[in-house]
Amino acid sequence: MVSNKIDFTNEQPLYMQMVEIIKQRVIENSWQPGMKIPSENEMAREFDLSVGTIKKALGVLVNEGVLFRRQGQGTFIAQPDFSRSFIRFFRYGMTGGKPSEVPGSRILKFEIVRADTEVADILKLGPEEKVYRIKRVRTLLDKPFAVEELYLPYDKFQGIDKIALGNKLLYPIYSREFSVPVIWADEYLQPETIRQDTAAMLEVDERTPVICIERIAYTYGDLPVEFRRSICVGKNFQYHIVIR
Amino acid sequence: MVSNKIDFTNEQPLYMQMVEIIKQRVIENSWQPGMKIPSENEMAREFDLSVGTIKKALGVLVNEGVLFRRQGQGTFIAQPDFSRSFIRFFRYGMTGGKPSEVPGSRILKFEIVRADTEVADILKLGPEEKVYRIKRVRTLLDKPFAVEELYLPYDKFQGIDKIALGNKLLYPIYSREFSVPVIWADEYLQPETIRQDTAAMLEVDERTPVICIERIAYTYGDLPVEFRRSICVGKNFQYHIVIR
DNA sequence: AAGTGGTCTAGACCACCAT
DNA sequence: TGGTGGTCTAGACCACTTT
């Protein structure tokens, strides 16, 4: 539990306590993306800290990408950034010349089922807990390039519906409609041989090489919120990553 | 060109000038990894800045991973970190239980050739410039899992030799022996069908699915210093990445 | 005990933006 | 013009490590 006051007797540095308080407000959605937060001076008065301490706390949060600041204007809650997610990883064309298009998708299956042991384990669900299972084909410039299977915990995404998902990107929906922003993810890539039915869906023959990408997406507190397995054909597509 | 003095009339913030000066010393190797650098107070005196300004500059560099600090001991030049490079990306076993082993390698070919247009373009070399071309098999627990072709600019790595490379990791050698630390890299992954000769080398049959990983590694100043193309078999191996 | 980095304060001055 | 964040200073006190 995070307090909403600074504890001057706590061994935790004051600026770190301040960081936690601000994070808490963002998580609770009482401070929403794009919103201007109080000025340094206001916060210094409110929490009885020096401006320098507030500056330090805000610096940490800017660094983490939670806030951004504009001289003369103020400090704002950052929009969750999906620039490093799925979309950006795929580039159309081997030569890498063109920037990526936003991929489309067509939903094949949408159902509520009990999580099997693998999925339950990954999503940290108890036995018998339910998940949404969604299967879709992903396209770039109207050409299918991947088949995807997604698992979402039922309790977090209760009421999500097939039509609303339609041809849309999911992470902004998770964030806006369900207050479940995706903060980071784990991905595992492996070459595989394509399955017959998948080959048909992707309109390729059975000897086409594919990559299987398994992703576990996490929200605040390292809570897993999505598991997806994508089978991607390599023809004209590339997975790109910058290692820093 | 970076000066070794602070210019108080410069519009550039003093702490940023300080950051550049320190970086310069690291690049020039006049300050080497592991070395203790002067204390805050000493630097403040030397450059006629307040301790606060020095603190801010050091904070930036700690954040970038160039320095690390220990209370009561001092500030040190960080060792280049290879934890996020090749090694870590491969995990032995689908279940991902065990931590990764350090991969070994066996050199198949080692030659000096003129760069072809593709390689010259990638490594930003002029026409007619020479490169080292190295081909090797990579192993994990004595089992081959990848065939790799590497290209290094001849002028940067003059004198590198086959024997010295042996069964070793390359990036520490680049850094120690040639003052060319790898700072970041671009990777492109694609599923492919294995070639017959490659299949033989990796002791797998010809229908084995593989991933082709192309990496361009850069040093300070975004200068490309290595191009490698790895053909990796997927059996029991996985490429893992954390997206943040 | 002396030196190091870590935290925190109070205040100055500046560049930038909205009004 | 007044408010915002960005830079910079000078100094205090603390926790930690070495000598």
mmCIF file of C-alpha atoms in Angstrom, chain B residues 18 36 50 62 73 78 99 108 113 116 123 130 150 156 180 193 204 209 215 242:
data_model
loop_
_atom_site.group_PDB
_atom_site.id
_atom_site.type_symbol
_atom_site.label_atom_id
_atom_site.label_comp_id
_atom_site.label_asym_id
_atom_site.label_seq_id
_atom_site.Cartn_x
_atom_site.Cartn_y
_atom_site.Cartn_z
ATOM 1 C CA MET B 18 30.966 18.010 -18.449
ATOM 2 C CA LYS B 36 38.201 5.209 -10.334
ATOM 3 C CA SER B 50 29.772 23.659 -8.187
ATOM 4 C CA VAL B 62 25.358 6.657 -14.559
ATOM 5 C CA GLN B 73 34.323 4.560 -2.445
ATOM 6 C CA ALA B 78 31.703 0.889 -16.088
ATOM 7 C CA PRO B 99 19.929 -19.940 -17.486
ATOM 8 C CA LEU B 108 35.692 -22.517 -40.391
ATOM 9 C CA VAL B 113 38.574 -9.807 -48.972
ATOM 10 C CA ASP B 116 31.037 -6.487 -51.753
ATOM 11 C CA LEU B 123 29.688 -0.953 -42.812
ATOM 12 C CA LYS B 130 38.907 -4.548 -47.374
ATOM 13 C CA LEU B 150 31.037 -12.025 -39.828
ATOM 14 C CA LYS B 156 39.695 -0.969 -37.600
ATOM 15 C CA VAL B 180 36.136 -0.575 -30.398
ATOM 16 C CA THR B 193 14.662 -22.547 -45.281
ATOM 17 C CA VAL B 204 20.235 -31.478 -39.075
ATOM 18 C CA PRO B 209 13.242 -24.620 -39.681
ATOM 19 C CA ARG B 215 23.074 -7.887 -36.909
ATOM 20 C CA VAL B 242 12.359 -8.094 -23.176
#
